[in-house]
Short mmCIF file of N, CA, C and O and ligand atoms in Angstrom, two decimals:
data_model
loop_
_atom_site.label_atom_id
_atom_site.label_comp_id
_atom_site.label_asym_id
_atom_site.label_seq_id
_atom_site.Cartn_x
_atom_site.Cartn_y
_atom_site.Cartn_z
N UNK A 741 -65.74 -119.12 -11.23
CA UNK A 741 -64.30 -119.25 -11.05
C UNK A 741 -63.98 -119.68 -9.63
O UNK A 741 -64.69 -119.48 -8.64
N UNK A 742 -62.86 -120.28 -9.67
CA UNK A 742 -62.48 -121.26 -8.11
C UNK A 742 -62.04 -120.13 -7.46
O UNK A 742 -61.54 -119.28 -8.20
N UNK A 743 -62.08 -119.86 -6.14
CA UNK A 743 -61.70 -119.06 -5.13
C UNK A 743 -60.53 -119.50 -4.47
O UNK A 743 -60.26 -120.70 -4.51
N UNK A 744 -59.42 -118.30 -3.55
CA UNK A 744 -58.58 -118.88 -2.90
C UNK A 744 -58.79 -118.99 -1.73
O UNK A 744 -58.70 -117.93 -1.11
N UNK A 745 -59.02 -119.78 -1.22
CA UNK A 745 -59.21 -120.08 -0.02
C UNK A 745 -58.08 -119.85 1.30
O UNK A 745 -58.10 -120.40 2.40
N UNK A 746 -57.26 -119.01 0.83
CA UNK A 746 -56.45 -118.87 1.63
C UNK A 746 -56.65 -116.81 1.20
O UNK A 746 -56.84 -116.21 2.26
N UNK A 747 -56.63 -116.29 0.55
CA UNK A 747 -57.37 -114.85 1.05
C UNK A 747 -58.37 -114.54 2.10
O UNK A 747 -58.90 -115.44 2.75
N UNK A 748 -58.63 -113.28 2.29
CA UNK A 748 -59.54 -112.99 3.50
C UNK A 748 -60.62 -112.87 3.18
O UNK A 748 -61.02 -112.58 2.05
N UNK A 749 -61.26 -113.08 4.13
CA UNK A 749 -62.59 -113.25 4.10
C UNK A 749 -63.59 -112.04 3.16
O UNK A 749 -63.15 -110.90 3.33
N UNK A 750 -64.29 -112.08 2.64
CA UNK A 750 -64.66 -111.00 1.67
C UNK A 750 -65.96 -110.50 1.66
O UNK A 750 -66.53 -110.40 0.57
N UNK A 751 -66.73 -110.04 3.05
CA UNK A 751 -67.95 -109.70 3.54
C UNK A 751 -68.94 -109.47 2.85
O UNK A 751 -70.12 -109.36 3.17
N UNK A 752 -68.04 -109.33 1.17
CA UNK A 752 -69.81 -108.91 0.08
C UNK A 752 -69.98 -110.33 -0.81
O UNK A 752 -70.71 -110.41 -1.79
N UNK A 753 -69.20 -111.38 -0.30
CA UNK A 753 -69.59 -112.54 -0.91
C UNK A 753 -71.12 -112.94 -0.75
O UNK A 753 -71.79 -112.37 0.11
N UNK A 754 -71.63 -113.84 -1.49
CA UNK A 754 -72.86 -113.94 -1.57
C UNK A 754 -73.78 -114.59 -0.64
O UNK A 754 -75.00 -114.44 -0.77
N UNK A 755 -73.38 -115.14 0.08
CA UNK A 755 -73.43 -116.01 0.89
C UNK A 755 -73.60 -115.21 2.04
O UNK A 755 -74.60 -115.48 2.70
N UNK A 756 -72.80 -114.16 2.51
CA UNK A 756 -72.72 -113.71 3.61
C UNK A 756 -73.77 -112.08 3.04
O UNK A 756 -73.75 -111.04 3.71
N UNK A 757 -74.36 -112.18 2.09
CA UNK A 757 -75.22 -111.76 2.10
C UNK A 757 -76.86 -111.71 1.88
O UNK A 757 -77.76 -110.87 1.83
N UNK A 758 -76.69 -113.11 1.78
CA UNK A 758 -77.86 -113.84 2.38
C UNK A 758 -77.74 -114.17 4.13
O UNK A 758 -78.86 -114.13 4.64
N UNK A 759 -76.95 -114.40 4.84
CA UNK A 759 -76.95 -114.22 6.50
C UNK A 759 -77.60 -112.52 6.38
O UNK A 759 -78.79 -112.40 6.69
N UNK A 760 -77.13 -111.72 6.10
CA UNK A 760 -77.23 -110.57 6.23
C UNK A 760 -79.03 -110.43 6.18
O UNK A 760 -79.84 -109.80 6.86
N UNK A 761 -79.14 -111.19 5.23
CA UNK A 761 -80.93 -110.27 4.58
C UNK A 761 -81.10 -109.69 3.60
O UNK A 761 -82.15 -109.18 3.21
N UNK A 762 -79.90 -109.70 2.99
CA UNK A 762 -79.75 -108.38 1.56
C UNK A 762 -80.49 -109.17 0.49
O UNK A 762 -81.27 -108.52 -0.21
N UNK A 763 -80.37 -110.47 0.27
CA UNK A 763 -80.73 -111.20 -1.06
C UNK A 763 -81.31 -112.34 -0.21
O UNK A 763 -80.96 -112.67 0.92
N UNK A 764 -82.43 -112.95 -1.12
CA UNK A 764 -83.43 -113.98 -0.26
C UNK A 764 -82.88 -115.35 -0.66
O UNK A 764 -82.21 -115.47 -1.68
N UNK A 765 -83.19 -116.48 0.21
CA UNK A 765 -82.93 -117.99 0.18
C UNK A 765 -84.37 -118.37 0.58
O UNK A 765 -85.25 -117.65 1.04
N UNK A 766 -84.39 -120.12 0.21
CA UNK A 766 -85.20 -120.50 0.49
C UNK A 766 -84.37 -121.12 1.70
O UNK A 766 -83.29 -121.70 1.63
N UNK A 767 -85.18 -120.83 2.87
CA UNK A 767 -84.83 -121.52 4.59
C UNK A 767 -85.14 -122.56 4.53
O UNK A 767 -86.25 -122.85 4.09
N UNK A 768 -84.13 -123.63 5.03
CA UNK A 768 -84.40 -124.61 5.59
C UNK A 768 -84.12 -124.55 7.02
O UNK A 768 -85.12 -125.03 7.55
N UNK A 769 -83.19 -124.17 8.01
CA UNK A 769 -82.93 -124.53 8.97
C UNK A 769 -82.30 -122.70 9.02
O UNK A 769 -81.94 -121.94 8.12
N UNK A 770 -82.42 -122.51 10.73
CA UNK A 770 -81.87 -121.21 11.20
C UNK A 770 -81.40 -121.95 12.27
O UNK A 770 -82.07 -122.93 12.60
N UNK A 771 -80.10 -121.61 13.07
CA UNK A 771 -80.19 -121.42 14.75
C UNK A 771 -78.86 -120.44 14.60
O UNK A 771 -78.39 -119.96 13.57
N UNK A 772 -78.39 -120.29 16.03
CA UNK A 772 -77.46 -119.75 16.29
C UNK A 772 -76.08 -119.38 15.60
O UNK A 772 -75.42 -118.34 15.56
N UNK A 773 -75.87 -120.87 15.01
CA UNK A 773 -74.49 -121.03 14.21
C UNK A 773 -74.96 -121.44 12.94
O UNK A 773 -74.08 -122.22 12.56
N UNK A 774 -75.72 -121.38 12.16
CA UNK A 774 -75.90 -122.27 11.03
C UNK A 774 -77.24 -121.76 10.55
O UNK A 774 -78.26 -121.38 11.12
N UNK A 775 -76.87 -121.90 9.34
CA UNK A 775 -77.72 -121.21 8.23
C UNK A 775 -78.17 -122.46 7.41
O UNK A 775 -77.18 -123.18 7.34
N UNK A 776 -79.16 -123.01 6.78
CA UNK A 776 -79.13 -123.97 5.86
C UNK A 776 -80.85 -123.14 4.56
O UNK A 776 -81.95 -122.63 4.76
N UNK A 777 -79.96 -123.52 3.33
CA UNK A 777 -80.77 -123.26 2.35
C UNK A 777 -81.15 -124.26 1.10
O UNK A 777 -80.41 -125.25 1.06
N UNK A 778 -81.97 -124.21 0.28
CA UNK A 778 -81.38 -124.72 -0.92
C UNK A 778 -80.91 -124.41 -1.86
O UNK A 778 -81.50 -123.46 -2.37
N UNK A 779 -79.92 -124.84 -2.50
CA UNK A 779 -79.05 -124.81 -3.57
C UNK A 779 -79.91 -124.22 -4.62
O UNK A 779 -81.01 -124.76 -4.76
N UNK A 780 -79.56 -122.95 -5.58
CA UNK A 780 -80.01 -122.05 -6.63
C UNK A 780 -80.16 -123.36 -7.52
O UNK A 780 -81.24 -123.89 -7.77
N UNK A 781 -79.31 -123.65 -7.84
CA UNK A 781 -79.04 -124.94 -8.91
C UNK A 781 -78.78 -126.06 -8.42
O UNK A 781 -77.58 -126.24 -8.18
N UNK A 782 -79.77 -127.26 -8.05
CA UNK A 782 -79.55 -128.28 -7.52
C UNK A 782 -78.93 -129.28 -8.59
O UNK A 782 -79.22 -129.12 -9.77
N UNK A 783 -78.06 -130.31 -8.20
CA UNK A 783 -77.41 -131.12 -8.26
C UNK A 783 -77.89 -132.62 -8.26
O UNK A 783 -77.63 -133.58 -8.98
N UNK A 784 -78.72 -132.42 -7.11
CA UNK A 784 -80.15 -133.90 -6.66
C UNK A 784 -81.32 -133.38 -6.40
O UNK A 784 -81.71 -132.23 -6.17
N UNK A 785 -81.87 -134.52 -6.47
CA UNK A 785 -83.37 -134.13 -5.45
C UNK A 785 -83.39 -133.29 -4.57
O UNK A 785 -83.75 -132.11 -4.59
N UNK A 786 -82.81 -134.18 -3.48
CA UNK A 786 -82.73 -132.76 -2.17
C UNK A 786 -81.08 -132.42 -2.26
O UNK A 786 -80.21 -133.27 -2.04
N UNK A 787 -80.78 -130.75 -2.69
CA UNK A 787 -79.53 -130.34 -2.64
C UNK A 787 -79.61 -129.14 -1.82
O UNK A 787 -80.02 -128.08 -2.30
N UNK A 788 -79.12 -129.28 -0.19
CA UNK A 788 -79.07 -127.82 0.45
C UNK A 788 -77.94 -127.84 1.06
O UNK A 788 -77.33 -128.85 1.40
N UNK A 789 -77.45 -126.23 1.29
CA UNK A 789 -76.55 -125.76 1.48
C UNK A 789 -76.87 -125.42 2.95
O UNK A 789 -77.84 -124.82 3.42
N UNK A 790 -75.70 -126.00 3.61
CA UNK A 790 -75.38 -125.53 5.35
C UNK A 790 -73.93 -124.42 5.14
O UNK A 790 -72.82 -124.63 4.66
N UNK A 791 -74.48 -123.37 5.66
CA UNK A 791 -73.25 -122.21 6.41
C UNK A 791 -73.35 -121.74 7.90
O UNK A 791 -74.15 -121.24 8.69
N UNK A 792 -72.27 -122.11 7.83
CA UNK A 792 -71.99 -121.78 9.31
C UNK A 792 -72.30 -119.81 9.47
O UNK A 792 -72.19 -119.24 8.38
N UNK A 793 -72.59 -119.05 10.45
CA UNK A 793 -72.78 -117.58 10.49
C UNK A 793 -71.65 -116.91 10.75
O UNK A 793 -71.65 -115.69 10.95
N UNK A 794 -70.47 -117.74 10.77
CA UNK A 794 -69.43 -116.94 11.19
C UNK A 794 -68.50 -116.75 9.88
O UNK A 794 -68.73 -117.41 8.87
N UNK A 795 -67.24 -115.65 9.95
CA UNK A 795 -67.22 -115.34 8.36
C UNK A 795 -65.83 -116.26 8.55
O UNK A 795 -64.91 -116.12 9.36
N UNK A 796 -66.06 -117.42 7.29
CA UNK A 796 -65.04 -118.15 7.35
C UNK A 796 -65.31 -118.66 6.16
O UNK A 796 -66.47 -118.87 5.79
N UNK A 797 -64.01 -118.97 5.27
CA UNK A 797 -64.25 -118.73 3.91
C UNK A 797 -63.83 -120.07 3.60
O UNK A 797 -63.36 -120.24 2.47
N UNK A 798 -63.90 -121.27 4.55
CA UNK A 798 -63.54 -122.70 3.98
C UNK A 798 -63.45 -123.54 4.53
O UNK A 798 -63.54 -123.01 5.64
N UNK A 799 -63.31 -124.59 4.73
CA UNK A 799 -63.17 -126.06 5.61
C UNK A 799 -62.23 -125.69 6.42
O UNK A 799 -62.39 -125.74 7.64
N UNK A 800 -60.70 -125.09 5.62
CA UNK A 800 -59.70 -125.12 6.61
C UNK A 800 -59.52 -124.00 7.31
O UNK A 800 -58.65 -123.80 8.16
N UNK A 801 -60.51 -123.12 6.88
CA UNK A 801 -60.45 -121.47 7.47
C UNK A 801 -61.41 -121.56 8.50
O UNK A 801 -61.72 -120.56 9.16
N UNK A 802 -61.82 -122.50 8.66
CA UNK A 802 -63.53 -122.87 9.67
C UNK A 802 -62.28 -123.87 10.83
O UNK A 802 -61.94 -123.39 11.91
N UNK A 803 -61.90 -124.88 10.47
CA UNK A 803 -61.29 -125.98 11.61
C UNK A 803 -59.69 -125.16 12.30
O UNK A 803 -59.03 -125.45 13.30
N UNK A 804 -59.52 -124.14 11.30
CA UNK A 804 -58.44 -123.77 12.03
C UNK A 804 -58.50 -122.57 13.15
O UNK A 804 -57.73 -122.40 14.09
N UNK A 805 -59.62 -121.80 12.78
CA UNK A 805 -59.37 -120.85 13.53
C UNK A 805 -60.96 -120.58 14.77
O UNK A 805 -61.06 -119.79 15.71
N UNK A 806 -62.21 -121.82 14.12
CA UNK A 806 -63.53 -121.32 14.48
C UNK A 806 -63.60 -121.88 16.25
O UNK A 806 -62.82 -122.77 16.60
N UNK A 807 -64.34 -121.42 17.01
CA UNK A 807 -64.33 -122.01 18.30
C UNK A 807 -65.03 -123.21 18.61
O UNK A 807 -66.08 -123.27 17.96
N UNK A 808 -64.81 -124.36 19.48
CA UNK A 808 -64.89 -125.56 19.60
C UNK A 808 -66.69 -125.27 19.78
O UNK A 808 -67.38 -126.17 19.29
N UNK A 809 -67.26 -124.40 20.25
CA UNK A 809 -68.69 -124.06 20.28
C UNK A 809 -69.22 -123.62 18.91
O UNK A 809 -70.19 -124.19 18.41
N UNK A 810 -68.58 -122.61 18.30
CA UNK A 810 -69.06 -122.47 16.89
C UNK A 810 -68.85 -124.15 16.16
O UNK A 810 -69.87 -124.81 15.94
N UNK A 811 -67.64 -124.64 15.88
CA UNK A 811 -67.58 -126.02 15.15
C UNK A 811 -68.68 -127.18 15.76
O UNK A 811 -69.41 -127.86 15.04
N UNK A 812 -68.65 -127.23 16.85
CA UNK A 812 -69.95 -128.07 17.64
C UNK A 812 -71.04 -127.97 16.67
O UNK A 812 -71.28 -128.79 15.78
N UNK A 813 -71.85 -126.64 16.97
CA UNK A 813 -72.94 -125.89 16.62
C UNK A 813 -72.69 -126.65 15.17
O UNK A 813 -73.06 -127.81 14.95
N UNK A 814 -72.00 -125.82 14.23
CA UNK A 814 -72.41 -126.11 12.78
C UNK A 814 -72.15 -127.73 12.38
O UNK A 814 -72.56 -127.85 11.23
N UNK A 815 -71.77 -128.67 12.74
CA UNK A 815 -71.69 -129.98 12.47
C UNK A 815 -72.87 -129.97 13.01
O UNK A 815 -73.66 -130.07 12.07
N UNK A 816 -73.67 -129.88 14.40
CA UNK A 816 -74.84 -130.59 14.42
C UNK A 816 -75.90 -129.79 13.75
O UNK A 816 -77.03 -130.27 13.70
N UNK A 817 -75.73 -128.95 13.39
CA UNK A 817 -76.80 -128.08 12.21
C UNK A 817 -76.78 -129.22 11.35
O UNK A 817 -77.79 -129.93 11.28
N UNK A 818 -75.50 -129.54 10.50
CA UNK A 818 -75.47 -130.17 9.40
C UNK A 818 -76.23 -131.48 9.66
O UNK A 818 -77.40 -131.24 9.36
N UNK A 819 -76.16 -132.51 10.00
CA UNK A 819 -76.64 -133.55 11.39
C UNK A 819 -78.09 -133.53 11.38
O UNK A 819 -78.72 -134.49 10.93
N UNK A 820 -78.77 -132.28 11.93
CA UNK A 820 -80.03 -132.09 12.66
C UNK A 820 -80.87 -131.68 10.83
O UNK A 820 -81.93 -132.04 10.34
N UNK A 821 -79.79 -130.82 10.32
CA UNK A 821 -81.05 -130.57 8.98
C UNK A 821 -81.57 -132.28 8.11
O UNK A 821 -82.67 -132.65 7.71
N UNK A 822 -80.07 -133.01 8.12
CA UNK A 822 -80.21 -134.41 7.63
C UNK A 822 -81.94 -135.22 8.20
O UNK A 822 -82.97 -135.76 7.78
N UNK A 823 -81.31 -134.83 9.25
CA UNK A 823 -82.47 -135.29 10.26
C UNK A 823 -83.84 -135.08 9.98
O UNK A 823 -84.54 -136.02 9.63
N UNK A 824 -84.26 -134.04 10.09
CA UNK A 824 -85.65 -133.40 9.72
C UNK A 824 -86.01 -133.53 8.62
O UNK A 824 -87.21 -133.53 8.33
N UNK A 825 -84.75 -133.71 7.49
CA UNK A 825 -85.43 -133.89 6.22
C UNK A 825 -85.89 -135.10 5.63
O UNK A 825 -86.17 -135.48 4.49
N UNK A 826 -85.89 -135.51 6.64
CA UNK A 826 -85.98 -137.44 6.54
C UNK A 826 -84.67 -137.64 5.15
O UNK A 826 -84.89 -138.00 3.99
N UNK A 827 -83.71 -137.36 5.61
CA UNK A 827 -83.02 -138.07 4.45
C UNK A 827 -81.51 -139.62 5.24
O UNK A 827 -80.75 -140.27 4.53
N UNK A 828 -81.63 -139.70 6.70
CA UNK A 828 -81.19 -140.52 7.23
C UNK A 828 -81.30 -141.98 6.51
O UNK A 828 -80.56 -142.62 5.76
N UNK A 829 -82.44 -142.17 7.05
CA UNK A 829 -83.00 -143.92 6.00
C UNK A 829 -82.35 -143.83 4.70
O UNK A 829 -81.25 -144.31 4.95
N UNK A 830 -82.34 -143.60 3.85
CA UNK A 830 -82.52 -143.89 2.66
C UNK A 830 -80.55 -143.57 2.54
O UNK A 830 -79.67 -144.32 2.12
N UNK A 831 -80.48 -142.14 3.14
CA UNK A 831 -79.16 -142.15 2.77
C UNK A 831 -78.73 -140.91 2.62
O UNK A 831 -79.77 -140.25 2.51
N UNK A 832 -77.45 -139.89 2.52
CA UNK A 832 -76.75 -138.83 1.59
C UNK A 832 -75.95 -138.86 1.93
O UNK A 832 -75.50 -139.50 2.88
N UNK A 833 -75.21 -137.71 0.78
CA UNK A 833 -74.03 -137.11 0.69
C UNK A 833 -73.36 -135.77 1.39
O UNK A 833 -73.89 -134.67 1.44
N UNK A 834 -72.13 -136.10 1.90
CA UNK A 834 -71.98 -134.07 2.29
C UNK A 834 -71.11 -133.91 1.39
O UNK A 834 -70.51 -134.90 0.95
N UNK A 835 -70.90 -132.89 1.01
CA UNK A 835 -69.58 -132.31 0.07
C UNK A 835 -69.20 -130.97 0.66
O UNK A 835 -70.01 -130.04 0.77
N UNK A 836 -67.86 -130.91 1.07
CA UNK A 836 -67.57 -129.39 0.85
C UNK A 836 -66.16 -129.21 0.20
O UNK A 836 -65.05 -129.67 0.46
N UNK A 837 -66.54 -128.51 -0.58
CA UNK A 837 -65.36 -128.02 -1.83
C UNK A 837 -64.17 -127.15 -0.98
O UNK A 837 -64.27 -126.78 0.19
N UNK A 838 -63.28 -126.97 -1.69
CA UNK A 838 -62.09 -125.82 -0.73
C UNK A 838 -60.95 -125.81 -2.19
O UNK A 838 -60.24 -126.68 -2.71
N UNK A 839 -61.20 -124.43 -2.47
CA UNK A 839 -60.00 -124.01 -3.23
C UNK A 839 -60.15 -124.28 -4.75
O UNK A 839 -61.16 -124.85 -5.18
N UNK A 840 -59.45 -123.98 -5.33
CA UNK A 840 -59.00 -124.53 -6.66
C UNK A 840 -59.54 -126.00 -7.11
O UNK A 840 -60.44 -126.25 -7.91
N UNK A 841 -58.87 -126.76 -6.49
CA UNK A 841 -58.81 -128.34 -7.03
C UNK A 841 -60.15 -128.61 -6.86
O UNK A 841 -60.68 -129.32 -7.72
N UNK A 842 -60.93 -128.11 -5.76
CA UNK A 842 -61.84 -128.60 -5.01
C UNK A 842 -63.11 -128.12 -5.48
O UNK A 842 -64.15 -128.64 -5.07
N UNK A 843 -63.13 -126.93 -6.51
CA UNK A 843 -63.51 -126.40 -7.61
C UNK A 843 -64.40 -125.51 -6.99
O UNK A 843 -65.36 -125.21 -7.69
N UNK A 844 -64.34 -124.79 -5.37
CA UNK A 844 -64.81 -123.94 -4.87
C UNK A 844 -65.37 -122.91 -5.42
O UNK A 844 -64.66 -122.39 -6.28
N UNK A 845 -66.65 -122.28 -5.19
CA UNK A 845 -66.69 -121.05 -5.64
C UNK A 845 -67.08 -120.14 -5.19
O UNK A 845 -66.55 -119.13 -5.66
N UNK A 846 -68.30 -119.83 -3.95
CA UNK A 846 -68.87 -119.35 -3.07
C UNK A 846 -67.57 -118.94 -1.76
O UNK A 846 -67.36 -119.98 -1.15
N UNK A 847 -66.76 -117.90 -1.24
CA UNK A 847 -65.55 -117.90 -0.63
C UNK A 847 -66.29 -117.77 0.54
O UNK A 847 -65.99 -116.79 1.23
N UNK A 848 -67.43 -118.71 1.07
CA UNK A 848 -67.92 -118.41 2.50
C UNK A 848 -68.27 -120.09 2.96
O UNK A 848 -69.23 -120.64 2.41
N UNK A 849 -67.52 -120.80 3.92
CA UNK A 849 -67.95 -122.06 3.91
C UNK A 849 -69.29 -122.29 3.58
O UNK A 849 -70.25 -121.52 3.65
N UNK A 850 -69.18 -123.79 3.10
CA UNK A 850 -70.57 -124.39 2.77
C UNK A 850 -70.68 -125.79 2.27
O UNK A 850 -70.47 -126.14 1.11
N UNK A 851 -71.02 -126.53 3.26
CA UNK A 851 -71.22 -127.87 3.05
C UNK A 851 -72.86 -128.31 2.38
O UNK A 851 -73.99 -128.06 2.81
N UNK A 852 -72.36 -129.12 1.04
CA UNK A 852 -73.55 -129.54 0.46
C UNK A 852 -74.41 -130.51 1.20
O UNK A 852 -73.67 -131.03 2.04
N UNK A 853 -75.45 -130.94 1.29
CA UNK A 853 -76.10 -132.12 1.28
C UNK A 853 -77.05 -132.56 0.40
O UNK A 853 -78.11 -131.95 0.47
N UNK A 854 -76.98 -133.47 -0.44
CA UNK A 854 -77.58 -134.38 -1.19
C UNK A 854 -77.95 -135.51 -0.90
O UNK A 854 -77.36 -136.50 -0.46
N UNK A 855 -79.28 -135.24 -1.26
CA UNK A 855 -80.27 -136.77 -0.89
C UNK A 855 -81.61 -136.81 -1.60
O UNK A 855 -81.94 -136.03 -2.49
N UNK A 856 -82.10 -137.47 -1.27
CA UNK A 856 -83.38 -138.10 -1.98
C UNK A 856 -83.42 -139.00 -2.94
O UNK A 856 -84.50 -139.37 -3.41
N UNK A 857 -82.22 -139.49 -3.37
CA UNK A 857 -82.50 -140.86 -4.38
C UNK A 857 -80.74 -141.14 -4.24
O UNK A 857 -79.86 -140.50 -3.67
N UNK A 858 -80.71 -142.10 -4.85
CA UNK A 858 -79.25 -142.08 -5.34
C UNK A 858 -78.50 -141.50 -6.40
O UNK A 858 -78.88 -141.16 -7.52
N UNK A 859 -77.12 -141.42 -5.75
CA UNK A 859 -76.36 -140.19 -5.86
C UNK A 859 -75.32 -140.84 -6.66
O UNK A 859 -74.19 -140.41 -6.44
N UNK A 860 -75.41 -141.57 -7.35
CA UNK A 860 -74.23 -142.62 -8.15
C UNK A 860 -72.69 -142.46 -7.37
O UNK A 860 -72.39 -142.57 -6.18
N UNK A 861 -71.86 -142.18 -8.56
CA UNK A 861 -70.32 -142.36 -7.82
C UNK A 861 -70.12 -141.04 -7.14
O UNK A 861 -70.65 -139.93 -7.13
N UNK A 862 -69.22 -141.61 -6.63
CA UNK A 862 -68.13 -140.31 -5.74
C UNK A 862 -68.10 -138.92 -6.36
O UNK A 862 -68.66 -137.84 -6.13
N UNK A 863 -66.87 -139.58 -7.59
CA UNK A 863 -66.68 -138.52 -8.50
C UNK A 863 -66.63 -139.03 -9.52
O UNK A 863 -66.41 -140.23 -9.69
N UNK A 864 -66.89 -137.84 -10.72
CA UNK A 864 -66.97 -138.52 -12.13
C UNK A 864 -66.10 -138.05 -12.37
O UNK A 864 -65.98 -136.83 -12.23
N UNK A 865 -64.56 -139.27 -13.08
CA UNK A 865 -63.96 -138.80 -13.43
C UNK A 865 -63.59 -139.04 -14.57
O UNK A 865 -62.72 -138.35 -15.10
P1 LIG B 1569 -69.26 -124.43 -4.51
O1 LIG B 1569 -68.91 -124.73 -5.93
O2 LIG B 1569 -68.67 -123.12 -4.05
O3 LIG B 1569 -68.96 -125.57 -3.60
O4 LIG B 1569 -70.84 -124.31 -4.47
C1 LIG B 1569 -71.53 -123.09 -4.51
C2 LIG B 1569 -73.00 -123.43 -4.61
O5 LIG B 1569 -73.73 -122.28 -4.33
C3 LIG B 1569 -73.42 -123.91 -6.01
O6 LIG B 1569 -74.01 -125.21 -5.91
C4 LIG B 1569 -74.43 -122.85 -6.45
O7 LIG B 1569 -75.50 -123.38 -7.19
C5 LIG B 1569 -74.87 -122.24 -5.14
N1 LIG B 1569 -75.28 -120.85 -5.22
C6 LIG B 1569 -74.59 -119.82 -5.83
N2 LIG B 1569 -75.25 -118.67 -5.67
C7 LIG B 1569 -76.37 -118.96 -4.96
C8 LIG B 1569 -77.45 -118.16 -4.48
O8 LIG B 1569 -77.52 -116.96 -4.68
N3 LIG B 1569 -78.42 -118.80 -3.77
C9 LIG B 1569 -78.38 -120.15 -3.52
N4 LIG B 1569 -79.39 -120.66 -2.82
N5 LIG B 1569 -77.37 -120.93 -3.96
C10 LIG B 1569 -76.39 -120.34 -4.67
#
């Protein structure tokens, strides 16, 4: 079910309990601000999930309120995992969902990345 992205932040979401340690991910990337895993249920070839460590439950709950050092940090997480995964050359996608329309469901930011082959259209509509 879609989340509101405009409620508060909800510390036993799932997400923020994988930062925690409570429930395991497969790691791709750790630093300071940014968490990156892969996706339970991938989507593509390569489908992983970047979260930022701070508790912010969306694109606009992250740009409105996060600090110009936290937002730094997690864009070049997102950036640097692209990087390492050799998925630059060839190509990907980011996605991040927000809300309802956006068909959100995880209430803890999280930008997708998809890569490793092609990713056809935008959206299927
Ligand atoms: P959303 O629809 O919120 O943008 O995407 C949530 C994503 O989180 C989905 O692609 C889903 O497969 C993934 N996901 C949900 N629960 C887990 C989990 O426990 N572990 C991992 N690695 N991914 C999860």
């Amino acid at each position: 079910m879609a989340i509101d992205p405009t409620a508060p932040y909800d510390p036993d979401n799932i997400f923020a309990k994988i930062l925690r340690g409570e429930i395991p991910c497969d790691k791709v990337y750790e630093d300071d601000h940014a968490l990156a895993f892969y996706d339970i249920a991938p989507q593509a070839d390569v489908h992983i999930l970047v979260i930022p460590k701070g508790e912010y439950v969306s694109w606009d709950d992250f740009t409105a309120k996060a600090s110009e050092e936290e937002i730094a940090g997690f864009i070049r997480a997102v950036g640097h995992v692209a990087r390492e995964r050799q998925l630059v050359t060839r190509g990907y996608r980011l996605l991040a969902n927000v809300g309802r329309n956006g068909g959100q469901e995880v209430p803890h930011l999280h930008v997708h990345l998809f890569g490793g082959g092609p990713l056809g259209p935008m959206l299927a509509r």
